[in-house]
Short mmCIF file of C-alpha atoms and ligand atoms in Angstrom, two decimals:
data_model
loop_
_atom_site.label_atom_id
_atom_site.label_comp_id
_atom_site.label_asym_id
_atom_site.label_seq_id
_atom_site.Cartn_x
_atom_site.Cartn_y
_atom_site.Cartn_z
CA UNK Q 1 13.10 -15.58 9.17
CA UNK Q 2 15.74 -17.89 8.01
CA UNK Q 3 14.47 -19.28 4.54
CA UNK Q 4 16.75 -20.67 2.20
CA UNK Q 5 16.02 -21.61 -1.43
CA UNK Q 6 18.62 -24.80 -2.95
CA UNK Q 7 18.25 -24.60 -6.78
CA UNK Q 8 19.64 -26.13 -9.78
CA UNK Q 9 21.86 -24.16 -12.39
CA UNK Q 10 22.21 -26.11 -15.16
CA UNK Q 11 19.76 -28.93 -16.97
CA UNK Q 12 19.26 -30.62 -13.32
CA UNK Q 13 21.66 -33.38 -11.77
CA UNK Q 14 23.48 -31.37 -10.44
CA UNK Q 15 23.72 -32.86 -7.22
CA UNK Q 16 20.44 -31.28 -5.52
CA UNK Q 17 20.06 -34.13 -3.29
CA UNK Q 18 23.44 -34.55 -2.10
CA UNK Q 19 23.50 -30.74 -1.13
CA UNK Q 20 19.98 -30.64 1.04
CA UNK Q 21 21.01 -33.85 2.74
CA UNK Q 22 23.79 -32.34 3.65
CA UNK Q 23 22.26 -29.10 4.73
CA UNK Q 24 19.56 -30.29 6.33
CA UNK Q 25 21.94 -31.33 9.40
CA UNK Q 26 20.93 -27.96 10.54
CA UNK Q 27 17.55 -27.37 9.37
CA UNK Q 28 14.23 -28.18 10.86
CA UNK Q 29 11.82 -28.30 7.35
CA UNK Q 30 12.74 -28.67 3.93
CA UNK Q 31 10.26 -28.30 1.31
CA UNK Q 32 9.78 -29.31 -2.23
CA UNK Q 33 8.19 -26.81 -4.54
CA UNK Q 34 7.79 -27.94 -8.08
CA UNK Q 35 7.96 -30.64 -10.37
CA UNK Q 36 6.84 -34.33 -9.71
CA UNK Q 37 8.48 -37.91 -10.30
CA UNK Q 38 10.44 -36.60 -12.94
CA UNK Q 39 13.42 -35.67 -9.97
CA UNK Q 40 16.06 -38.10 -8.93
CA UNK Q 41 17.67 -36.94 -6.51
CA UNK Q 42 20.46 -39.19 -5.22
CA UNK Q 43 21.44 -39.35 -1.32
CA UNK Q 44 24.45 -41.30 -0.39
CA UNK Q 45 24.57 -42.21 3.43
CA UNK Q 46 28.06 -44.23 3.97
CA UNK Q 47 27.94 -47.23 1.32
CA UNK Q 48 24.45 -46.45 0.66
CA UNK Q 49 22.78 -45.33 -2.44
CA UNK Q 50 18.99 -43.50 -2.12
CA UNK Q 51 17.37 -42.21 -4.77
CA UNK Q 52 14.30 -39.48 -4.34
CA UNK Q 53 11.35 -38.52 -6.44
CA UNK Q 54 9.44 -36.94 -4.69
CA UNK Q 55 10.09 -36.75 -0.74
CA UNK Q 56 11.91 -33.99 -0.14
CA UNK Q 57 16.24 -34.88 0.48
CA UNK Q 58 15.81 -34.00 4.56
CA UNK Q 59 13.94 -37.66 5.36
CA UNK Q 60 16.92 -39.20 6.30
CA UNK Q 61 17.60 -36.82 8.86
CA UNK Q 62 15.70 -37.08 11.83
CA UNK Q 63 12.94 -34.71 13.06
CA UNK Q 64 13.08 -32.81 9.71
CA UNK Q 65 9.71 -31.93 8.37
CA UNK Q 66 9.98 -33.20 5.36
CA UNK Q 67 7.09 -31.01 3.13
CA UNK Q 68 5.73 -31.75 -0.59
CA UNK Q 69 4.32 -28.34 -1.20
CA UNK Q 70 1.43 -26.67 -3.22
CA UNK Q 71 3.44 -26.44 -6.33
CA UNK Q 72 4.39 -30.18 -7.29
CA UNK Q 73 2.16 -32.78 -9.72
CA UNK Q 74 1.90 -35.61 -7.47
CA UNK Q 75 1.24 -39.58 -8.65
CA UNK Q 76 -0.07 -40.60 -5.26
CA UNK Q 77 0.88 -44.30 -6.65
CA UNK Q 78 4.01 -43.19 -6.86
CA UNK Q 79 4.48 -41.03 -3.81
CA UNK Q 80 2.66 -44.55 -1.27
CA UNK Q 81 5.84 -46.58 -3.20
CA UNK Q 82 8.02 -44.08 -2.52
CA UNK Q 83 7.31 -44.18 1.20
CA UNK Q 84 6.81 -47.41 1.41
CA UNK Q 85 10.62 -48.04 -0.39
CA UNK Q 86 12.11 -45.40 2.20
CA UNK Q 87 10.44 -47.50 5.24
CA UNK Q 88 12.05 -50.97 3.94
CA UNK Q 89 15.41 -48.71 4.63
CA UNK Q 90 14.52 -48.27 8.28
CA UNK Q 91 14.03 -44.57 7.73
CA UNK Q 92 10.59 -43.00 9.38
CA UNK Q 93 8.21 -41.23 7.28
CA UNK Q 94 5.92 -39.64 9.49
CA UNK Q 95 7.71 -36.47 9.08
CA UNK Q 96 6.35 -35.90 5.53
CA UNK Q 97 3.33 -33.83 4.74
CA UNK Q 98 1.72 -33.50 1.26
CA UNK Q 99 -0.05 -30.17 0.78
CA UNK Q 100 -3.88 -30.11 -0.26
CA UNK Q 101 -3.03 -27.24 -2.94
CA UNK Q 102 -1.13 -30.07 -4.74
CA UNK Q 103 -1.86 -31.37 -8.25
CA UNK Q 104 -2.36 -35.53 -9.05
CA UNK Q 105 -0.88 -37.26 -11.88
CA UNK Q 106 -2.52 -40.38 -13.18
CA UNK Q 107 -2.14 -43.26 -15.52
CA UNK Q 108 -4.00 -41.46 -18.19
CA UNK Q 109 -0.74 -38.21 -17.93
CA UNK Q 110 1.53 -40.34 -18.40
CA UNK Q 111 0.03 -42.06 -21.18
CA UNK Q 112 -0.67 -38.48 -22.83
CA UNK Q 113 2.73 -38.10 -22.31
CA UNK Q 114 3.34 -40.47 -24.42
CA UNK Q 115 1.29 -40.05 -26.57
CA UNK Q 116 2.72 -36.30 -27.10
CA UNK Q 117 6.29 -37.45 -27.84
CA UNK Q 118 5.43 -40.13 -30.28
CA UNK Q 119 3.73 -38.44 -32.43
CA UNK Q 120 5.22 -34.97 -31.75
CA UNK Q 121 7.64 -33.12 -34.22
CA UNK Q 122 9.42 -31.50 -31.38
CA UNK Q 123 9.77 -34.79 -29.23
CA UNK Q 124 11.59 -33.29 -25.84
CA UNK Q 125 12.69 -36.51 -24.52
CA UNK Q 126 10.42 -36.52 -21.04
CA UNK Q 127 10.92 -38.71 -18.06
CA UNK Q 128 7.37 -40.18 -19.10
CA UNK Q 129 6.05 -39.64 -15.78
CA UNK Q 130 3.04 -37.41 -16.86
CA UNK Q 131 4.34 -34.04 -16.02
CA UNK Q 132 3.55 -31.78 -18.89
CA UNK Q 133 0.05 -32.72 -19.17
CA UNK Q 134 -1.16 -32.98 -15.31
CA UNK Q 135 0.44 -29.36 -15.73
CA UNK Q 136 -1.59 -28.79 -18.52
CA UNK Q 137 -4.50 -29.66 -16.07
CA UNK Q 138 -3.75 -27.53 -13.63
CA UNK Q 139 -3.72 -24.68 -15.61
CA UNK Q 140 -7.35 -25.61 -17.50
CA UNK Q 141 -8.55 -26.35 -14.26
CA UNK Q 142 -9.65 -30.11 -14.81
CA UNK Q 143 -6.62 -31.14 -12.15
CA UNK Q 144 -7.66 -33.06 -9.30
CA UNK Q 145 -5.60 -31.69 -6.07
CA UNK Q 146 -4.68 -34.09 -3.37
CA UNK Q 147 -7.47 -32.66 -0.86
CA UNK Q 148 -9.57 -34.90 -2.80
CA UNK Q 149 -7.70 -38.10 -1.07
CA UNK Q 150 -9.41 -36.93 2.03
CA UNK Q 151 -12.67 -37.38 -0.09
CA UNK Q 152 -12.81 -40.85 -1.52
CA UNK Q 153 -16.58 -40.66 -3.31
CA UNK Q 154 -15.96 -37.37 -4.98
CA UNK Q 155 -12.42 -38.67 -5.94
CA UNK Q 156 -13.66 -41.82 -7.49
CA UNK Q 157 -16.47 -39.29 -9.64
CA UNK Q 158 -14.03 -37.08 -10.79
CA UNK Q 159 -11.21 -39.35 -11.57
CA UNK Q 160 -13.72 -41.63 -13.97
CA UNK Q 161 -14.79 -38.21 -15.32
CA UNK Q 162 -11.47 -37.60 -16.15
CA UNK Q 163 -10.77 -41.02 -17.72
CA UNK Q 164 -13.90 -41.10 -20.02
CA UNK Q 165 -12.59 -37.82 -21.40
CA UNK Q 166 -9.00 -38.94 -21.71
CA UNK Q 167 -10.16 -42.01 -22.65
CA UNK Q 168 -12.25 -40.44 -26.18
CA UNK Q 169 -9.20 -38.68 -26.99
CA UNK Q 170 -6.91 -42.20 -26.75
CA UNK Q 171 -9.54 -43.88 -28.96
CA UNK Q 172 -9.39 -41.20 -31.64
CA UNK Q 173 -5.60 -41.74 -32.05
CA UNK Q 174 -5.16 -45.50 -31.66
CA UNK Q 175 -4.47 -45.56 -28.55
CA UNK Q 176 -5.62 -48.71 -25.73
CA UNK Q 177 -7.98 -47.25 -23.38
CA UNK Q 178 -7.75 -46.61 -19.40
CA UNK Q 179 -9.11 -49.98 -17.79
CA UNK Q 180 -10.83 -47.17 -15.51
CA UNK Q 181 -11.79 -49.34 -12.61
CA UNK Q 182 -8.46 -51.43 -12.46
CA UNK Q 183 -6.73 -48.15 -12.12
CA UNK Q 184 -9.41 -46.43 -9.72
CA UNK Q 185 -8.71 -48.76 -7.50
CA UNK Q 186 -4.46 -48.28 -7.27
CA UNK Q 187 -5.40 -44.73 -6.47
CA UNK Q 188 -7.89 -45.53 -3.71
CA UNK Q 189 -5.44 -48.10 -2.10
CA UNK Q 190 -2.72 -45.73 -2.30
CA UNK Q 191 -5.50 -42.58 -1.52
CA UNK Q 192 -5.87 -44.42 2.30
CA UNK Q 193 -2.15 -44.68 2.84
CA UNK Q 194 -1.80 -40.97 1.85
CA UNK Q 195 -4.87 -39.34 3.25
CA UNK Q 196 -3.24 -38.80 7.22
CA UNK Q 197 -0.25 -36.94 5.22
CA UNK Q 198 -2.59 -34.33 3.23
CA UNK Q 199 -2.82 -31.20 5.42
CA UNK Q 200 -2.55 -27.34 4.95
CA UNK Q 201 1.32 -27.05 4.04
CA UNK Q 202 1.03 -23.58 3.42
CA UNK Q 203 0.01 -22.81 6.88
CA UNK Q 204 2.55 -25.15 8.50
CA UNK Q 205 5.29 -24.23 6.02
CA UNK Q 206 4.53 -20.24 7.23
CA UNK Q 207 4.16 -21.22 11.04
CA UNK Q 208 7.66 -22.52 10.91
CA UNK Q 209 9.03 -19.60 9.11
CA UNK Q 210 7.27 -17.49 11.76
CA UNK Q 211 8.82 -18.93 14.42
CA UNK Q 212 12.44 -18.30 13.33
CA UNK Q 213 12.86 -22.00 12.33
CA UNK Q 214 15.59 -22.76 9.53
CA UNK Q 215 13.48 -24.15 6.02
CA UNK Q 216 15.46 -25.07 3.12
CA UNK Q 217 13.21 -25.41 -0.48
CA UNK Q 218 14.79 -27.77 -2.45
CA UNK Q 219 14.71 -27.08 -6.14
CA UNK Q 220 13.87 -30.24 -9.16
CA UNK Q 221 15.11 -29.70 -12.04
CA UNK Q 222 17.54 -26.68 -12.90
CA UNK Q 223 17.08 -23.35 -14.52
CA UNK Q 224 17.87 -24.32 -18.22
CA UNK Q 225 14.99 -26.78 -17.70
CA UNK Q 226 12.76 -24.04 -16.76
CA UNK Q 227 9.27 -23.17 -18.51
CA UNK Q 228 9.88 -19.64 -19.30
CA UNK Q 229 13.92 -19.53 -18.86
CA UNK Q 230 14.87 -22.68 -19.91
CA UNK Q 231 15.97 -23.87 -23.74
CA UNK Q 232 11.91 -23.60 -24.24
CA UNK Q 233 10.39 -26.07 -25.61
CA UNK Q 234 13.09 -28.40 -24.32
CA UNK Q 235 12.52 -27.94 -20.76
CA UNK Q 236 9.41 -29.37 -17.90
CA UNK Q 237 6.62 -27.70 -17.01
CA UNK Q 238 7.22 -25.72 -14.17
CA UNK Q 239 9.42 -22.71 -12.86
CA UNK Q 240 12.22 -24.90 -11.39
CA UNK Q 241 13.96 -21.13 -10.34
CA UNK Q 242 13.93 -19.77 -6.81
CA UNK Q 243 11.23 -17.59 -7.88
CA UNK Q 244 9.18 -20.76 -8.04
CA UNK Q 245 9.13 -21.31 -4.24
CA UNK Q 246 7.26 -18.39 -3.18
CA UNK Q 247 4.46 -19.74 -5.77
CA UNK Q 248 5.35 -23.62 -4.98
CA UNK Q 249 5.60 -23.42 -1.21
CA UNK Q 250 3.22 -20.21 -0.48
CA UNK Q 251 6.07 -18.05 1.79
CA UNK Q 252 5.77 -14.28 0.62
CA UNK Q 253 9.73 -12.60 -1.03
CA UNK Q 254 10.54 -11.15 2.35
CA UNK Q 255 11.13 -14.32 3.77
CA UNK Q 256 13.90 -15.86 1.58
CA UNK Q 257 17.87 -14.88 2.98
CA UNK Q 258 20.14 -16.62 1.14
CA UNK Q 259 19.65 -18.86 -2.57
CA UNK Q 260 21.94 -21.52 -3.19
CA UNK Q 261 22.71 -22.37 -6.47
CA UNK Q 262 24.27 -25.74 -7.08
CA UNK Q 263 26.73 -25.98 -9.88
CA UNK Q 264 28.79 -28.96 -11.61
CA UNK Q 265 32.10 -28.51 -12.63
CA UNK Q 266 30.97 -29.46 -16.15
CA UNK Q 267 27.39 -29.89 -17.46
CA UNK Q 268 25.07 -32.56 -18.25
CA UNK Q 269 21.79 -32.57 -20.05
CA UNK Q 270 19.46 -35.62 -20.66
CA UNK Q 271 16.87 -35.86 -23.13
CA UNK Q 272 16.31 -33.51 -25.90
CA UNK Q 273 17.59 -29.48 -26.95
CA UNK Q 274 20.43 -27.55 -27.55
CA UNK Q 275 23.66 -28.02 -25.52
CA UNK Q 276 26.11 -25.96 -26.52
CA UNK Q 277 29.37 -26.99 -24.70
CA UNK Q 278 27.83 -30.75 -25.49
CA UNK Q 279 31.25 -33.11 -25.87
CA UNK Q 280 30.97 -36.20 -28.28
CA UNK Q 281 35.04 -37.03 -28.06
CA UNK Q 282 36.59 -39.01 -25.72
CA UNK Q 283 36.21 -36.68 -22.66
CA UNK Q 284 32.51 -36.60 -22.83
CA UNK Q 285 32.74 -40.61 -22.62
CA UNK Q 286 35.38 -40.28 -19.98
CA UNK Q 287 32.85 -37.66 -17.80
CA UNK Q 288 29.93 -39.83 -18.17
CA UNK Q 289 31.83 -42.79 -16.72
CA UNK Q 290 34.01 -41.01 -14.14
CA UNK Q 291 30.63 -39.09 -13.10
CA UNK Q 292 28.73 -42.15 -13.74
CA UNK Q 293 26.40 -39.93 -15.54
CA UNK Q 294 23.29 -42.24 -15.97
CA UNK Q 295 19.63 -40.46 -15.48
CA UNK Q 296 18.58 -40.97 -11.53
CA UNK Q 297 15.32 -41.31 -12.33
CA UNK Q 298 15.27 -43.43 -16.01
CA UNK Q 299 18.63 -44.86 -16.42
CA UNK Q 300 19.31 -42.92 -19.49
CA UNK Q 301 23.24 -41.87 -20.19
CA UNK Q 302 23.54 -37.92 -19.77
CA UNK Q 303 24.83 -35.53 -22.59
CA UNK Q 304 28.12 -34.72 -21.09
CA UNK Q 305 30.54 -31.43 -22.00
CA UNK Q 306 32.05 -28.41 -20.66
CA UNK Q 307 31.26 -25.84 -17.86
CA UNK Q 308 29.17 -22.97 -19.28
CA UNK Q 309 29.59 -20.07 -17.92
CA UNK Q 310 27.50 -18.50 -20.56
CA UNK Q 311 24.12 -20.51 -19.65
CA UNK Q 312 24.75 -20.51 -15.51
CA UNK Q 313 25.75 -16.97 -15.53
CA UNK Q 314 22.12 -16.26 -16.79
CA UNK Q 315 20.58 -19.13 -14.11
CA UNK Q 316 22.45 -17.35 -11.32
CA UNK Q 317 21.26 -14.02 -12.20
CA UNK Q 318 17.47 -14.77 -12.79
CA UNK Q 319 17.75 -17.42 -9.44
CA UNK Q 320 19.67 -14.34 -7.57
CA UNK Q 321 22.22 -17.35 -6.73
CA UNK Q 322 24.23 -15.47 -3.56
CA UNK Q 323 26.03 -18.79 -2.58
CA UNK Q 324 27.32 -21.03 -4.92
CA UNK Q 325 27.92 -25.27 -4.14
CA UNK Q 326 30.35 -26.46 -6.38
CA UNK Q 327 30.00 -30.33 -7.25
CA UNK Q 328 31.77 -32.92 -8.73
CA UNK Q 329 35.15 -31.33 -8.83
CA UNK Q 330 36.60 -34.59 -8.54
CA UNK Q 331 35.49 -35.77 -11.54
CA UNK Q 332 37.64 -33.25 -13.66
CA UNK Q 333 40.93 -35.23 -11.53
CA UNK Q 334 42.42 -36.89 -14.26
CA UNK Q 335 42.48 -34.04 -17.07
CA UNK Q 336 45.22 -32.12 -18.50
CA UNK Q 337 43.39 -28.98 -19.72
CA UNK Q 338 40.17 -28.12 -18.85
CA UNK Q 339 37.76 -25.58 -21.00
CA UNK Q 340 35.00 -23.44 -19.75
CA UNK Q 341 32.88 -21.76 -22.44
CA UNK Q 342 32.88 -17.71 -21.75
CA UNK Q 343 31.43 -16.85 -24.41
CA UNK Q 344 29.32 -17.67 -27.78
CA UNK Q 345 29.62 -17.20 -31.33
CA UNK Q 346 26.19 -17.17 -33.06
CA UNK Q 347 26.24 -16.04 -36.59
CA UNK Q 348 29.43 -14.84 -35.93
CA UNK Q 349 28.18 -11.97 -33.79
CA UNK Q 350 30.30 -12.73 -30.31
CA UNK Q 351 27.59 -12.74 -27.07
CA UNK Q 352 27.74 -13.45 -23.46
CA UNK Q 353 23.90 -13.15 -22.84
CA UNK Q 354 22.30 -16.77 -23.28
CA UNK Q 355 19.93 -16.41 -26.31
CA UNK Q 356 16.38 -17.62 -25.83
CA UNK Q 357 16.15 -18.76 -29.10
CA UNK Q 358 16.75 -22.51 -29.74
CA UNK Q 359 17.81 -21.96 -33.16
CA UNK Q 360 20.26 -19.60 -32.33
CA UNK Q 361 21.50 -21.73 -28.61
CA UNK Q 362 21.99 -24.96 -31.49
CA UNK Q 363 24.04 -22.45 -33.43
CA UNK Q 364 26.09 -20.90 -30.62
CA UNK Q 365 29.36 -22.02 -31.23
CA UNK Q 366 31.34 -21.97 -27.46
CA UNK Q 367 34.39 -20.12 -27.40
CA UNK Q 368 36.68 -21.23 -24.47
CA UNK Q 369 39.81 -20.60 -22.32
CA UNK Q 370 41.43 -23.38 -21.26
CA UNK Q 371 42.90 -23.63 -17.68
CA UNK Q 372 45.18 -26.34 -16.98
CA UNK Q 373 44.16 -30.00 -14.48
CA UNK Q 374 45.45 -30.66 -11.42
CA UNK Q 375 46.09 -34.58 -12.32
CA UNK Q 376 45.72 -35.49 -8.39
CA UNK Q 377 42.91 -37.28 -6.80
CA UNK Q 378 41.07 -34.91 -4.53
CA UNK Q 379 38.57 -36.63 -3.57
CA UNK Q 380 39.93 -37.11 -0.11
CA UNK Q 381 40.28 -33.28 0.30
CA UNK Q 382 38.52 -32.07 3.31
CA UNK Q 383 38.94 -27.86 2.91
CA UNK Q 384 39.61 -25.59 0.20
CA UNK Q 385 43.13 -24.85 1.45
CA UNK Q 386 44.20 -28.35 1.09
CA UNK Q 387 42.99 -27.88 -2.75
CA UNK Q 388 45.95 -28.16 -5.52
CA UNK Q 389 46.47 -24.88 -6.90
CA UNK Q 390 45.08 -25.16 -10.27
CA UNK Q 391 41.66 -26.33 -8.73
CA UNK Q 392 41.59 -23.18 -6.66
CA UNK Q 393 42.18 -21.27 -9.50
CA UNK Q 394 39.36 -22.99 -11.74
CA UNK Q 395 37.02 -22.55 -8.94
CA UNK Q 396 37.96 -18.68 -8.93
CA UNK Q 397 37.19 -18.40 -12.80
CA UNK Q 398 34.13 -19.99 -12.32
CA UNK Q 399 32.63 -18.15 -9.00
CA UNK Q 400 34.31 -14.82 -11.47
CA UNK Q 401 32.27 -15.71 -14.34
CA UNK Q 402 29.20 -16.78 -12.95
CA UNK Q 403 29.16 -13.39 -10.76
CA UNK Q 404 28.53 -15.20 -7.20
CA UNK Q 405 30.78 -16.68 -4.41
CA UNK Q 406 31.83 -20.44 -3.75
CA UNK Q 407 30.60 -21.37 0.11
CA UNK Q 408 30.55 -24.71 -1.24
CA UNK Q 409 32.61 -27.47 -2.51
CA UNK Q 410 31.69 -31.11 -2.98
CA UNK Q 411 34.36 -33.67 -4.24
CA UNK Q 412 32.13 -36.80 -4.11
CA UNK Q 413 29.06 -38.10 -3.43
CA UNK Q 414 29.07 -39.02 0.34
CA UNK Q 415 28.28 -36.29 3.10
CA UNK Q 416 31.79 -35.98 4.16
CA UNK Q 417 33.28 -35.57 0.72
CA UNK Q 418 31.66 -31.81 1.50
CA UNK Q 419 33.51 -28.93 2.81
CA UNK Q 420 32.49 -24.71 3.36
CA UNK Q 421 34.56 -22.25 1.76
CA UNK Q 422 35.76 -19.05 3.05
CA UNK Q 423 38.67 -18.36 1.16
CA UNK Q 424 40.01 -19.58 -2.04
CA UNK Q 425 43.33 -17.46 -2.01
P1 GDP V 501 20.23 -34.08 -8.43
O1 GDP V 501 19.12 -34.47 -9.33
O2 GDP V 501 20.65 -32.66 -8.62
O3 GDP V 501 19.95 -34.40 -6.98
O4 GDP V 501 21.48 -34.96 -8.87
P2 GDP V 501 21.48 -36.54 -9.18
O5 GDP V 501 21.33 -37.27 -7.90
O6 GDP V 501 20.52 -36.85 -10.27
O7 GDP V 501 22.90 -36.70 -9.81
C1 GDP V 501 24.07 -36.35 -9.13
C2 GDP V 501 24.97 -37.59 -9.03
O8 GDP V 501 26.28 -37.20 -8.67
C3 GDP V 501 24.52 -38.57 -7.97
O9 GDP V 501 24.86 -39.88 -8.38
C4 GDP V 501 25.36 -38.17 -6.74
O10 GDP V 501 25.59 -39.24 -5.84
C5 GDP V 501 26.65 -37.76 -7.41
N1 GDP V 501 27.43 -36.71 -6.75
C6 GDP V 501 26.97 -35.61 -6.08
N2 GDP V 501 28.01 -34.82 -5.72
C7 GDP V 501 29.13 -35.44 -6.15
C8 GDP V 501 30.53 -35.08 -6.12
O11 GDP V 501 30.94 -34.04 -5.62
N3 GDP V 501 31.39 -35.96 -6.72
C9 GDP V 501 30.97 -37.11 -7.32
N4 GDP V 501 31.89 -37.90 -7.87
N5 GDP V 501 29.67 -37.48 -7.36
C10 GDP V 501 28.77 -36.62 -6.82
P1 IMO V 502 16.46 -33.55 -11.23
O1 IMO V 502 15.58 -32.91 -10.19
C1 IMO V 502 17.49 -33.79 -15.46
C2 IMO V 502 14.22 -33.26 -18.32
C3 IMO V 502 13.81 -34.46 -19.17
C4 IMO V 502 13.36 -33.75 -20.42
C5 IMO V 502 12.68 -32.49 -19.87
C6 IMO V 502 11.16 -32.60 -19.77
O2 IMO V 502 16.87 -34.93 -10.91
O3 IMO V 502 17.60 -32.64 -11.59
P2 IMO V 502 9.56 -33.87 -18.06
O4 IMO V 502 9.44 -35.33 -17.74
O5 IMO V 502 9.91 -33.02 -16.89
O6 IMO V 502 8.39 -33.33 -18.83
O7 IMO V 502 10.82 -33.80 -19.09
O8 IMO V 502 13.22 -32.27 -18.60
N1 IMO V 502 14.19 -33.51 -16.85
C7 IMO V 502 15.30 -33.64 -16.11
N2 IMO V 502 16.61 -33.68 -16.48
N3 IMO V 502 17.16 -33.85 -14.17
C8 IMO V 502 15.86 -33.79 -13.78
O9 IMO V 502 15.48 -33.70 -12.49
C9 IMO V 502 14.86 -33.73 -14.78
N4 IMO V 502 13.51 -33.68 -14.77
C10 IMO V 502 13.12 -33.52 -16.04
O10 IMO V 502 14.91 -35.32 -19.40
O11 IMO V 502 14.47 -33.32 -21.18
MG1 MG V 503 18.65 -35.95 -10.72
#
């Protein structure tokens, strides 16, 4: 039963997309699990640039099943766009299926969600796509699941139920109300494009695995982002760890052989919370640009700073990361030194266990070791052994300190800037 889980190990970006596109080459499903429109996950096909919300990184392969499972919040406005988008690319769609277990997010989430950062003390800095609260939904059970696409009457009765009671809450703080019938009628357009994809994904999802075909889950988000590992309250909604997938895709432990944990060579972070390694010099600038680190999803420019060993050692343990994709090497080319934090200082009490306390993550102070660059464009490297020494040997320390091996190394963002690793001797 060849399942694979792809996660993120860091605060997401990490090139998720880039890695299941390129896996999928040899994979026959691949299957979203959690989180919603918040994702951006970027595919780049020759000279092409695609970005992804919420189909699953496998649709431009064909004859992938391309599955959006139980465990996602879904803005069927968003998702018939979506699809729409990918067809005006000459890519098929009718690969994707959209499980019935899944969640809806409509206009009146998002506007809660913004509702909850303006006037929040702890703003978090969401995507504003309605996450947190058609979470919140879910888990009071007023959440309308995507079945009810297949039901257009009962739809249309519980989604104005759901307005008028958004809608009182709107009018107590200030807030314009829901034109309910304007919007009703987005989600029934969009509700007859969507209804043929709506199906049983749990079922299919576990036929496949039963009959020995390879499924990848691809992981939003990454495990610093998570609800109960992530820097909480600075972090989504869901379990973005490979944990999440039995939950988010219904396929039991005993299914899943290897997890892949996707790691950049330095860490980003966008939106609010602590960031320890978090660079406001010159190099952070000099990352951002060279890794053109601008939010997939809302344009915003990612915190930038150095590799933390501390915070991914902790995501690759909890994930039970056996294989490790290492991305954006290339964008560390032009350095002289580079420093990965192995450590923290908080309080001055030394620690290499990642505190789950924000106040004491904003007063970790990193300590590093600094290894030295390679100054050499790699980006045309096509196997490890063709790597310049010192970027061998900074892959080694990291792999070392993040207690997992290196099977894969990406030095830019098109499929054949990709290459497996055996050996990094
Ligand atoms: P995701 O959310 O994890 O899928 O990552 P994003 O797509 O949000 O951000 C990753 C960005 O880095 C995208 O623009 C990718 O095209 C790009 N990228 C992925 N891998 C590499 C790499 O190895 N080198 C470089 N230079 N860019 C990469
Ligand atoms: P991918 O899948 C990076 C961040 C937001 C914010 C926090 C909560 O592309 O890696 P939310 O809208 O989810 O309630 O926002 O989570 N965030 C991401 N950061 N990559 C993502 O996805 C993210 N999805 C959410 O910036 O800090
Ligand atoms: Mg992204």
């Amino acid at each position: 039963m060849p399942v694979d889980i792809l996660v993120g190990t860091q605060w997401g970006d990490e090139g998720k997309g880039k890695l299941i596109d390129v896996l999928t080459r040899d994979v026959d499903m691949v299957v979203r699990f959690q989180g919603g429109n918040n994702a951006g996950h970027t595919v780049e096909i020759g000279d092409k640039r695609y970005v992804l919300h919420l189909v699953p990184s496998g649709i431009f392969r064909p004859g992938v099943a391309c599955v959006i499972g139980n465990g996602l919040v879904v803005d069927p406005v968003a998702l018939d766009e979506e699809l729409q988008g990918i067809e005006g690319k000459g890519f098929a769609t009718d690969s994707v299926q959209l499980s019935n277990r899944a969640q809806m997010i409509f206009v009146y989430h998002r506007i809660a969600d913004s509702l909850n950062e303006s006037g929040a003390a702890t703003k978090i800095g969401t995507t504003g796509r309605g996450i947190g609260p058609a979470y919140m939904d879910k888990m009071r059970r007023t959440g309308i699941r995507a079945i009810e696409l297949k039901y257009l009457d009962s739809l249309a009765a519980r989604f104005r139920a759901e307005c008028a009671r958004y809608n009182r809450l709107f009018a107590a703080s200030g807030v314009p109300e829901v034109d309910v019938e304007a919007e009703l009628a987005k989600v029934l357009r969009a509700a007859k494009r969507l209804a043929p994809l709506v199906c049983d994904t749990v079922y299919s999802v576990n036929r496949a695995v039963k009959a020995g075909k390879n499924v990848l889950f691809e992981g939003a988000q990454g495990a610093l982002l998570d609800i109960d590992h992530g820097t909480y309250p600075f972090v989504t909604s869901s379990n973005t760890v490979s944990g999440g997938a039995c939950t988010g895709g219904g396929v039991p432990p005993q299914s899943i052989r290897n997890v892949w944990g996707v790691i950049k060579a330095y860490t980003t972070r966008v939106g609010e919370g602590p960031f320890p390694t978090e660079l406001f010099d010159d190099t952070g600038e000099k990352l951002r640009q060279i890794g053109r680190e601008f939010g997939a999803t809302t344009g915003r420019p990612r915190r930038c700073g150095w590799f933390d060993a501390v915070a991914s050692r902790y995501a690759c343990m909890v994930n039970g990361v056996n294989k490790l994709a290492v991305t954006k090497l290339d964008c560390l080319d032009d350095l002289d030194e580079i420093a990965v934090c192995v450590a923290y200082k908080v309080n001055g009490v030394m620690t290499t266990e990642f505190p789950a306390s924000v106040a004491e993550l904003e007063a970790a102070e990193p300590v590093y070791e600094y290894l030295p660059g390679w100054k050499t464009s790699i980006s045309a490297v096509d196997c490890a052994e063709k790597l310049p020494d010192n970027a061998k040997k900074y892959l080694r320390r990291m792999a070392e300190l993040v207690d997992s091996e290196i099977a894969i190394v990406s030095v830019g963002p098109r499929r054949d800037q990709t290459f497996a690793v055996s050996s990094l001797s």
